[in-house]
Structure formats: C-alpha cells, structure tokens
Short mmCIF file of N, CA and C in Angstrom, two decimals:
data_model
loop_
_atom_site.label_atom_id
_atom_site.label_comp_id
_atom_site.label_asym_id
_atom_site.label_seq_id
_atom_site.Cartn_x
_atom_site.Cartn_y
_atom_site.Cartn_z
N MET A 1 0.83 -1.19 0.00
CA MET A 1 0.00 0.00 0.00
C MET A 1 0.87 1.25 0.00
N ALA A 2 2.01 1.20 0.69
CA ALA A 2 2.89 2.37 0.71
C ALA A 2 3.45 2.62 -0.68
N ARG A 3 3.71 1.56 -1.43
CA ARG A 3 4.22 1.76 -2.78
C ARG A 3 3.19 2.43 -3.68
N SER A 4 1.91 2.16 -3.45
CA SER A 4 0.89 2.82 -4.28
C SER A 4 0.83 4.31 -3.99
N LEU A 5 1.18 4.71 -2.76
CA LEU A 5 1.21 6.14 -2.44
C LEU A 5 2.36 6.84 -3.13
N PHE A 6 3.48 6.13 -3.30
CA PHE A 6 4.68 6.74 -3.85
C PHE A 6 4.94 6.32 -5.29
N HIS A 7 3.95 5.76 -5.98
CA HIS A 7 4.17 5.22 -7.31
C HIS A 7 4.30 6.36 -8.32
N SER A 8 5.51 6.78 -8.54
CA SER A 8 5.79 7.82 -9.52
C SER A 8 7.29 7.84 -9.75
N GLU A 9 7.69 8.24 -10.95
CA GLU A 9 9.13 8.31 -11.21
C GLU A 9 9.79 9.45 -10.44
N HIS A 10 9.01 10.42 -9.95
CA HIS A 10 9.58 11.52 -9.18
C HIS A 10 9.90 11.11 -7.75
N ASN A 11 9.28 10.05 -7.26
CA ASN A 11 9.43 9.66 -5.86
C ASN A 11 10.16 8.34 -5.68
N VAL A 12 10.95 7.94 -6.66
CA VAL A 12 11.68 6.67 -6.55
C VAL A 12 12.67 6.72 -5.40
N GLN A 13 13.20 7.88 -5.06
CA GLN A 13 14.17 7.97 -3.97
C GLN A 13 13.54 7.64 -2.62
N TYR A 14 12.22 7.68 -2.51
CA TYR A 14 11.56 7.38 -1.24
C TYR A 14 11.25 5.89 -1.07
N TYR A 15 11.44 5.07 -2.10
CA TYR A 15 11.06 3.66 -2.01
C TYR A 15 11.81 2.94 -0.90
N ASN A 16 13.11 3.11 -0.81
CA ASN A 16 13.90 2.37 0.16
C ASN A 16 14.30 3.20 1.36
N SER A 17 13.73 4.37 1.51
CA SER A 17 14.03 5.20 2.68
C SER A 17 13.31 4.64 3.88
N ARG A 18 13.98 4.68 5.01
CA ARG A 18 13.38 4.14 6.22
C ARG A 18 12.98 5.29 7.12
N ILE A 19 11.73 5.31 7.53
CA ILE A 19 11.25 6.30 8.48
C ILE A 19 11.01 5.58 9.79
N ASP A 20 11.71 6.00 10.82
CA ASP A 20 11.60 5.33 12.11
C ASP A 20 10.30 5.69 12.78
N THR A 21 9.71 4.71 13.44
CA THR A 21 8.55 4.99 14.27
C THR A 21 9.03 5.65 15.55
N PHE A 22 8.11 6.26 16.28
CA PHE A 22 8.52 6.98 17.49
C PHE A 22 9.17 6.08 18.53
N PRO A 23 8.65 4.84 18.79
CA PRO A 23 9.35 4.00 19.78
C PRO A 23 10.77 3.66 19.39
N TYR A 24 11.01 3.37 18.09
CA TYR A 24 12.37 3.05 17.68
C TYR A 24 13.26 4.29 17.72
N SER A 25 12.71 5.43 17.36
CA SER A 25 13.46 6.68 17.45
C SER A 25 13.84 6.97 18.90
N LEU A 26 12.92 6.69 19.81
CA LEU A 26 13.19 6.86 21.24
C LEU A 26 14.28 5.90 21.71
N TYR A 27 14.22 4.65 21.24
CA TYR A 27 15.24 3.66 21.57
C TYR A 27 16.62 4.13 21.10
N ARG A 28 16.68 4.65 19.87
CA ARG A 28 17.97 5.14 19.35
C ARG A 28 18.46 6.34 20.15
N SER A 29 17.56 7.21 20.57
CA SER A 29 17.97 8.36 21.38
C SER A 29 18.58 7.90 22.69
N ILE A 30 17.94 6.92 23.35
CA ILE A 30 18.47 6.41 24.61
C ILE A 30 19.81 5.73 24.39
N LYS A 31 19.92 4.95 23.32
CA LYS A 31 21.15 4.22 23.04
C LYS A 31 22.32 5.18 22.83
N TYR A 32 22.15 6.17 21.97
CA TYR A 32 23.24 7.10 21.70
C TYR A 32 23.51 8.02 22.88
N PHE A 33 22.48 8.38 23.62
CA PHE A 33 22.68 9.19 24.82
C PHE A 33 23.49 8.40 25.84
N THR A 34 23.23 7.11 25.97
CA THR A 34 23.97 6.26 26.91
C THR A 34 25.42 6.15 26.50
N LEU A 35 25.68 5.98 25.21
CA LEU A 35 27.06 5.86 24.76
C LEU A 35 27.85 7.15 24.96
N GLU A 36 27.20 8.29 24.78
CA GLU A 36 27.89 9.57 24.93
C GLU A 36 28.11 9.95 26.38
N ASN A 37 27.24 9.53 27.29
CA ASN A 37 27.29 9.99 28.68
C ASN A 37 27.50 8.85 29.67
N LYS A 38 28.26 7.84 29.31
CA LYS A 38 28.39 6.69 30.21
C LYS A 38 29.29 6.97 31.40
N ASN A 39 30.05 8.05 31.41
CA ASN A 39 30.94 8.35 32.54
C ASN A 39 30.31 9.28 33.57
N LEU A 40 29.05 9.67 33.38
CA LEU A 40 28.38 10.54 34.35
C LEU A 40 27.94 9.75 35.58
N PRO A 41 27.82 10.41 36.73
CA PRO A 41 27.22 9.74 37.89
C PRO A 41 25.76 9.38 37.58
N LEU A 42 25.26 8.35 38.25
CA LEU A 42 23.96 7.79 37.92
C LEU A 42 22.81 8.80 38.05
N ASN A 43 22.76 9.57 39.14
CA ASN A 43 21.64 10.50 39.32
C ASN A 43 21.66 11.61 38.27
N ARG A 44 22.84 12.09 37.91
CA ARG A 44 22.94 13.12 36.88
C ARG A 44 22.59 12.55 35.50
N PHE A 45 23.02 11.32 35.27
CA PHE A 45 22.69 10.65 34.01
C PHE A 45 21.18 10.50 33.84
N ILE A 46 20.50 10.08 34.90
CA ILE A 46 19.05 9.88 34.84
C ILE A 46 18.33 11.21 34.64
N ASN A 47 18.77 12.26 35.32
CA ASN A 47 18.16 13.58 35.14
C ASN A 47 18.32 14.08 33.70
N ASN A 48 19.54 13.94 33.16
CA ASN A 48 19.77 14.39 31.78
C ASN A 48 18.97 13.57 30.78
N LEU A 49 18.86 12.26 31.04
CA LEU A 49 18.09 11.41 30.14
C LEU A 49 16.60 11.77 30.18
N ASN A 50 16.08 12.06 31.37
CA ASN A 50 14.68 12.47 31.48
C ASN A 50 14.41 13.76 30.72
N ILE A 51 15.34 14.70 30.82
CA ILE A 51 15.19 15.97 30.10
C ILE A 51 15.18 15.73 28.59
N LYS A 52 16.10 14.88 28.12
CA LYS A 52 16.18 14.59 26.68
C LYS A 52 14.93 13.86 26.18
N LEU A 53 14.45 12.88 26.94
CA LEU A 53 13.26 12.14 26.53
C LEU A 53 12.03 13.04 26.52
N TYR A 54 11.92 13.92 27.52
CA TYR A 54 10.79 14.84 27.57
C TYR A 54 10.83 15.80 26.37
N ALA A 55 12.03 16.26 26.02
CA ALA A 55 12.16 17.17 24.88
C ALA A 55 11.78 16.46 23.57
N ASN A 56 12.18 15.18 23.42
CA ASN A 56 11.82 14.43 22.21
C ASN A 56 10.32 14.21 22.12
N ALA A 57 9.70 13.85 23.24
CA ALA A 57 8.26 13.59 23.23
C ALA A 57 7.48 14.88 22.99
N LYS A 58 7.97 15.99 23.52
CA LYS A 58 7.27 17.26 23.37
C LYS A 58 7.40 17.80 21.94
N SER A 59 8.58 17.63 21.33
CA SER A 59 8.78 18.17 19.99
C SER A 59 8.14 17.30 18.92
N GLY A 60 8.04 15.99 19.16
CA GLY A 60 7.41 15.10 18.19
C GLY A 60 8.25 14.86 16.96
N LYS A 61 9.56 14.96 17.07
CA LYS A 61 10.41 14.74 15.91
C LYS A 61 10.48 13.26 15.57
N VAL A 62 10.40 12.96 14.28
CA VAL A 62 10.54 11.60 13.80
C VAL A 62 11.83 11.55 13.00
N ARG A 63 12.74 10.65 13.38
CA ARG A 63 14.04 10.60 12.72
C ARG A 63 14.05 9.54 11.64
N SER A 64 14.67 9.85 10.55
CA SER A 64 14.97 8.89 9.51
C SER A 64 16.47 8.71 9.54
N TYR A 65 16.99 7.77 8.77
CA TYR A 65 18.43 7.61 8.73
C TYR A 65 19.10 8.75 8.00
N PHE A 66 18.34 9.47 7.18
CA PHE A 66 18.94 10.51 6.37
C PHE A 66 18.57 11.92 6.80
N ARG A 67 17.44 12.09 7.47
CA ARG A 67 17.06 13.43 7.89
C ARG A 67 16.02 13.35 9.00
N GLU A 68 15.78 14.49 9.64
CA GLU A 68 14.75 14.57 10.68
C GLU A 68 13.53 15.24 10.10
N TYR A 69 12.36 14.68 10.42
CA TYR A 69 11.11 15.26 9.96
C TYR A 69 10.54 16.09 11.10
N GLU A 70 10.75 17.39 11.05
CA GLU A 70 10.21 18.25 12.09
C GLU A 70 8.80 18.71 11.76
N ALA A 71 8.38 18.54 10.52
CA ALA A 71 7.04 18.97 10.15
C ALA A 71 5.98 18.05 10.75
N ILE A 72 6.38 16.82 11.09
CA ILE A 72 5.44 15.89 11.71
C ILE A 72 5.50 16.15 13.20
N SER A 73 4.83 17.15 13.64
CA SER A 73 4.93 17.55 15.04
C SER A 73 3.71 17.10 15.83
N VAL A 74 3.82 17.20 17.11
CA VAL A 74 2.73 16.80 17.99
C VAL A 74 1.64 17.86 17.94
N GLN A 75 0.39 17.42 17.81
CA GLN A 75 -0.74 18.33 17.80
C GLN A 75 -1.64 18.03 18.99
N THR A 76 -2.37 19.01 19.41
CA THR A 76 -3.35 18.80 20.47
C THR A 76 -4.50 17.99 19.90
N LEU A 77 -4.88 16.94 20.60
CA LEU A 77 -5.94 16.06 20.11
C LEU A 77 -7.27 16.81 20.12
N SER A 78 -7.94 16.79 18.98
CA SER A 78 -9.24 17.45 18.86
C SER A 78 -10.29 16.61 19.57
N LYS A 79 -11.03 17.22 20.48
CA LYS A 79 -12.02 16.48 21.28
C LYS A 79 -13.41 17.09 21.18
N ARG A 80 -13.76 17.65 20.02
CA ARG A 80 -15.09 18.24 19.87
C ARG A 80 -16.18 17.18 19.90
N SER A 81 -15.93 16.04 19.30
CA SER A 81 -16.88 14.93 19.34
C SER A 81 -16.08 13.63 19.22
N TYR A 82 -16.77 12.52 19.41
CA TYR A 82 -16.11 11.22 19.33
C TYR A 82 -15.57 10.97 17.93
N TYR A 83 -16.34 11.31 16.90
CA TYR A 83 -15.91 11.07 15.53
C TYR A 83 -14.81 12.02 15.11
N ASP A 84 -14.83 13.22 15.63
CA ASP A 84 -13.75 14.16 15.36
C ASP A 84 -12.44 13.65 15.96
N LYS A 85 -12.53 13.07 17.14
CA LYS A 85 -11.35 12.48 17.79
C LYS A 85 -10.82 11.30 16.98
N LEU A 86 -11.72 10.45 16.48
CA LEU A 86 -11.30 9.31 15.65
C LEU A 86 -10.64 9.76 14.36
N SER A 87 -11.20 10.76 13.72
CA SER A 87 -10.61 11.22 12.46
C SER A 87 -9.26 11.89 12.70
N HIS A 88 -9.10 12.55 13.84
CA HIS A 88 -7.81 13.16 14.16
C HIS A 88 -6.74 12.09 14.38
N LEU A 89 -7.13 10.97 15.01
CA LEU A 89 -6.17 9.90 15.27
C LEU A 89 -5.79 9.14 14.00
N ARG A 90 -6.64 9.17 12.99
CA ARG A 90 -6.39 8.41 11.78
C ARG A 90 -5.83 9.27 10.65
N ARG A 91 -5.24 10.39 10.98
CA ARG A 91 -4.66 11.28 9.97
C ARG A 91 -3.28 10.76 9.57
N ILE A 92 -3.00 10.80 8.29
CA ILE A 92 -1.71 10.36 7.76
C ILE A 92 -1.13 11.51 6.96
N GLN A 93 0.16 11.75 7.13
CA GLN A 93 0.82 12.77 6.33
C GLN A 93 1.93 12.10 5.53
N VAL A 94 1.87 12.22 4.22
CA VAL A 94 2.88 11.63 3.35
C VAL A 94 4.10 12.54 3.39
N PRO A 95 5.29 12.00 3.72
CA PRO A 95 6.47 12.86 3.90
C PRO A 95 7.14 13.27 2.59
N ILE A 96 6.41 14.03 1.79
CA ILE A 96 6.93 14.53 0.52
C ILE A 96 6.69 16.03 0.48
N ASN A 97 7.57 16.74 -0.17
CA ASN A 97 7.42 18.18 -0.30
C ASN A 97 6.10 18.51 -0.98
N ASN A 98 5.29 19.35 -0.35
CA ASN A 98 3.96 19.63 -0.90
C ASN A 98 3.99 20.62 -2.06
N GLU A 99 5.14 21.11 -2.42
CA GLU A 99 5.25 22.00 -3.57
C GLU A 99 5.38 21.22 -4.88
N SER A 100 5.63 19.90 -4.79
CA SER A 100 5.85 19.12 -6.00
C SER A 100 4.54 18.94 -6.78
N ASP A 101 4.69 18.79 -8.07
CA ASP A 101 3.52 18.62 -8.94
C ASP A 101 3.38 17.14 -9.26
N ASN A 102 2.89 16.37 -8.31
CA ASN A 102 2.76 14.93 -8.47
C ASN A 102 1.28 14.60 -8.58
N SER A 103 0.84 14.31 -9.79
CA SER A 103 -0.59 14.10 -10.00
C SER A 103 -1.07 12.76 -9.45
N HIS A 104 -0.19 11.75 -9.38
CA HIS A 104 -0.64 10.44 -8.89
C HIS A 104 -0.99 10.49 -7.40
N LEU A 105 -0.23 11.23 -6.62
CA LEU A 105 -0.54 11.34 -5.19
C LEU A 105 -1.80 12.15 -4.94
N ARG A 106 -2.12 13.05 -5.83
CA ARG A 106 -3.27 13.92 -5.63
C ARG A 106 -4.56 13.35 -6.22
N THR A 107 -4.54 12.12 -6.67
CA THR A 107 -5.74 11.51 -7.25
C THR A 107 -6.70 11.10 -6.16
N SER A 108 -7.85 10.56 -6.57
CA SER A 108 -8.87 10.18 -5.58
C SER A 108 -8.37 9.02 -4.73
N TYR A 109 -9.03 8.83 -3.62
CA TYR A 109 -8.58 7.86 -2.63
C TYR A 109 -8.96 6.43 -3.00
N ASP A 110 -8.20 5.47 -2.46
CA ASP A 110 -8.56 4.06 -2.62
C ASP A 110 -9.85 3.80 -1.87
N TYR A 111 -10.73 3.06 -2.49
CA TYR A 111 -12.05 2.79 -1.89
C TYR A 111 -11.89 2.01 -0.60
N CYS A 112 -12.53 2.46 0.44
CA CYS A 112 -12.58 1.84 1.78
C CYS A 112 -11.29 1.96 2.58
N TYR A 113 -10.23 2.48 2.01
CA TYR A 113 -9.01 2.65 2.79
C TYR A 113 -8.87 4.08 3.30
N PHE A 114 -9.17 5.04 2.45
CA PHE A 114 -9.06 6.43 2.86
C PHE A 114 -10.41 7.10 2.76
N CYS A 115 -10.66 8.01 3.67
CA CYS A 115 -11.95 8.69 3.74
C CYS A 115 -12.03 9.75 2.63
N PRO A 116 -13.02 9.68 1.73
CA PRO A 116 -13.11 10.66 0.65
C PRO A 116 -13.72 11.99 1.08
N PHE A 117 -14.27 12.05 2.28
CA PHE A 117 -14.96 13.27 2.70
C PHE A 117 -14.06 14.25 3.42
N GLU A 118 -13.00 13.75 4.03
CA GLU A 118 -12.10 14.64 4.77
C GLU A 118 -10.85 14.86 3.94
N THR A 119 -10.90 15.82 3.06
CA THR A 119 -9.73 16.15 2.26
C THR A 119 -9.42 17.62 2.43
N PRO A 120 -8.18 17.97 2.63
CA PRO A 120 -7.83 19.39 2.71
C PRO A 120 -7.98 20.04 1.34
N GLU A 121 -8.27 21.32 1.34
CA GLU A 121 -8.51 22.03 0.09
C GLU A 121 -7.46 23.10 -0.15
N SER A 122 -6.23 22.77 0.07
CA SER A 122 -5.15 23.72 -0.15
C SER A 122 -4.06 23.01 -0.93
N LYS A 123 -2.83 23.44 -0.76
CA LYS A 123 -1.73 22.78 -1.45
C LYS A 123 -1.44 21.39 -0.88
N ASP A 124 -2.08 21.02 0.24
CA ASP A 124 -1.87 19.71 0.85
C ASP A 124 -2.82 18.64 0.32
N VAL A 125 -3.57 18.91 -0.73
CA VAL A 125 -4.50 17.92 -1.27
C VAL A 125 -3.72 16.69 -1.71
N GLY A 126 -4.08 15.54 -1.18
CA GLY A 126 -3.41 14.30 -1.52
C GLY A 126 -2.24 13.95 -0.63
N PHE A 127 -1.74 14.90 0.15
CA PHE A 127 -0.60 14.62 1.02
C PHE A 127 -1.04 14.35 2.46
N VAL A 128 -2.14 14.94 2.87
CA VAL A 128 -2.71 14.64 4.18
C VAL A 128 -3.92 13.77 3.93
N LYS A 129 -3.87 12.52 4.41
CA LYS A 129 -4.94 11.57 4.15
C LYS A 129 -5.51 11.09 5.47
N TYR A 130 -6.72 10.61 5.43
CA TYR A 130 -7.40 10.10 6.61
C TYR A 130 -7.81 8.66 6.35
N PHE A 131 -7.48 7.77 7.28
CA PHE A 131 -7.97 6.40 7.17
C PHE A 131 -9.48 6.40 7.34
N GLY A 132 -10.17 5.48 6.68
CA GLY A 132 -11.59 5.30 6.89
C GLY A 132 -11.83 4.75 8.29
N LEU A 133 -13.04 4.92 8.81
CA LEU A 133 -13.33 4.49 10.18
C LEU A 133 -13.29 2.98 10.35
N SER A 134 -13.46 2.22 9.27
CA SER A 134 -13.48 0.77 9.40
C SER A 134 -12.15 0.10 9.06
N VAL A 135 -11.11 0.87 8.78
CA VAL A 135 -9.82 0.29 8.40
C VAL A 135 -9.06 -0.16 9.64
N LEU A 136 -8.48 -1.35 9.55
CA LEU A 136 -7.65 -1.88 10.63
C LEU A 136 -6.23 -2.00 10.11
N VAL A 137 -5.25 -1.49 10.84
CA VAL A 137 -3.86 -1.55 10.43
C VAL A 137 -3.15 -2.57 11.29
N SER A 138 -2.50 -3.53 10.65
CA SER A 138 -1.81 -4.58 11.38
C SER A 138 -0.34 -4.58 10.98
N PRO A 139 0.59 -4.53 11.93
CA PRO A 139 2.01 -4.55 11.57
C PRO A 139 2.49 -5.94 11.15
N ASP A 140 1.69 -6.99 11.39
CA ASP A 140 2.12 -8.35 11.08
C ASP A 140 1.68 -8.82 9.71
N PHE A 141 1.08 -7.96 8.92
CA PHE A 141 0.57 -8.34 7.61
C PHE A 141 1.69 -8.28 6.58
N SER A 142 1.80 -9.30 5.76
CA SER A 142 2.79 -9.28 4.68
C SER A 142 2.12 -9.70 3.38
N MET A 143 2.59 -9.13 2.28
CA MET A 143 1.99 -9.46 0.98
C MET A 143 2.87 -10.42 0.23
#
C-alpha cells in the first residue's frame, strides 16, 4: 500500500528510505545518549536522560536515517466529538514536499481505505490523508 502512495518516477528515492517509528526513534535516542554519557554519575545521568526524553516527546520529531522530519509535530488532540477524535487519530501525512507537482498522489482515494470526505482544500490535497473508520492496520501483515 505504501508503494501505491509513492508510485511515480519523481518519488523513486523514497522507495527504500526508512522512516523510524517513534518507539524506535526513542530507543535510538536512549542508546546514543547512553554511549555519549556513560561516565556521568547515575543521578545526573538519569536527570539528563529524562530531560532529553521529555524534549523528544514534546517536539514530536521523527528521525529517519537521512534526515529529521520536524514537520510531523505533535498536535493537540481534537475532542469536539467522538468522531472528530477518531478522524484526528487516523490522519496520515505523506512525507513529501507539498510544492511538487505529483498528479498520482493527488488523485482520488482508494475505496474503503481512505476517507473521501475529509480532504484538505489547499496545497496539501493528496498529502494529508485520513484512514476510513473501518480500516484496521496490522504490523504483522505481509503481501
């Protein structure tokens, strides 16, 4: 399904790019922080680690092996209604420059996978997508 989002000759460089999930990015932060600060006393080490983890969680940065995505930031969860909350949780942002003229990404949504009613009407058309309410995402699925 990810390949269908990026199916274009302009986006071939994104095929093998790895975007870390937040838990793995957090794991890498702890790992590298531990390697850099292993000579600190334990209480100071724990305080510094807590500050770094809090800053990562607050900023919402997602790291890739090649760059950091700061545009994918943490937003306040919309709680106007139950369905508004669900649609906010199922928002997807494709990590591609929104200035590009990629007609395949801006086409209509796949039936039953993406919601056709919640589409932005600006330069982000096709880049910010919403899962349908009945879609289930499983990390254990393979094709």
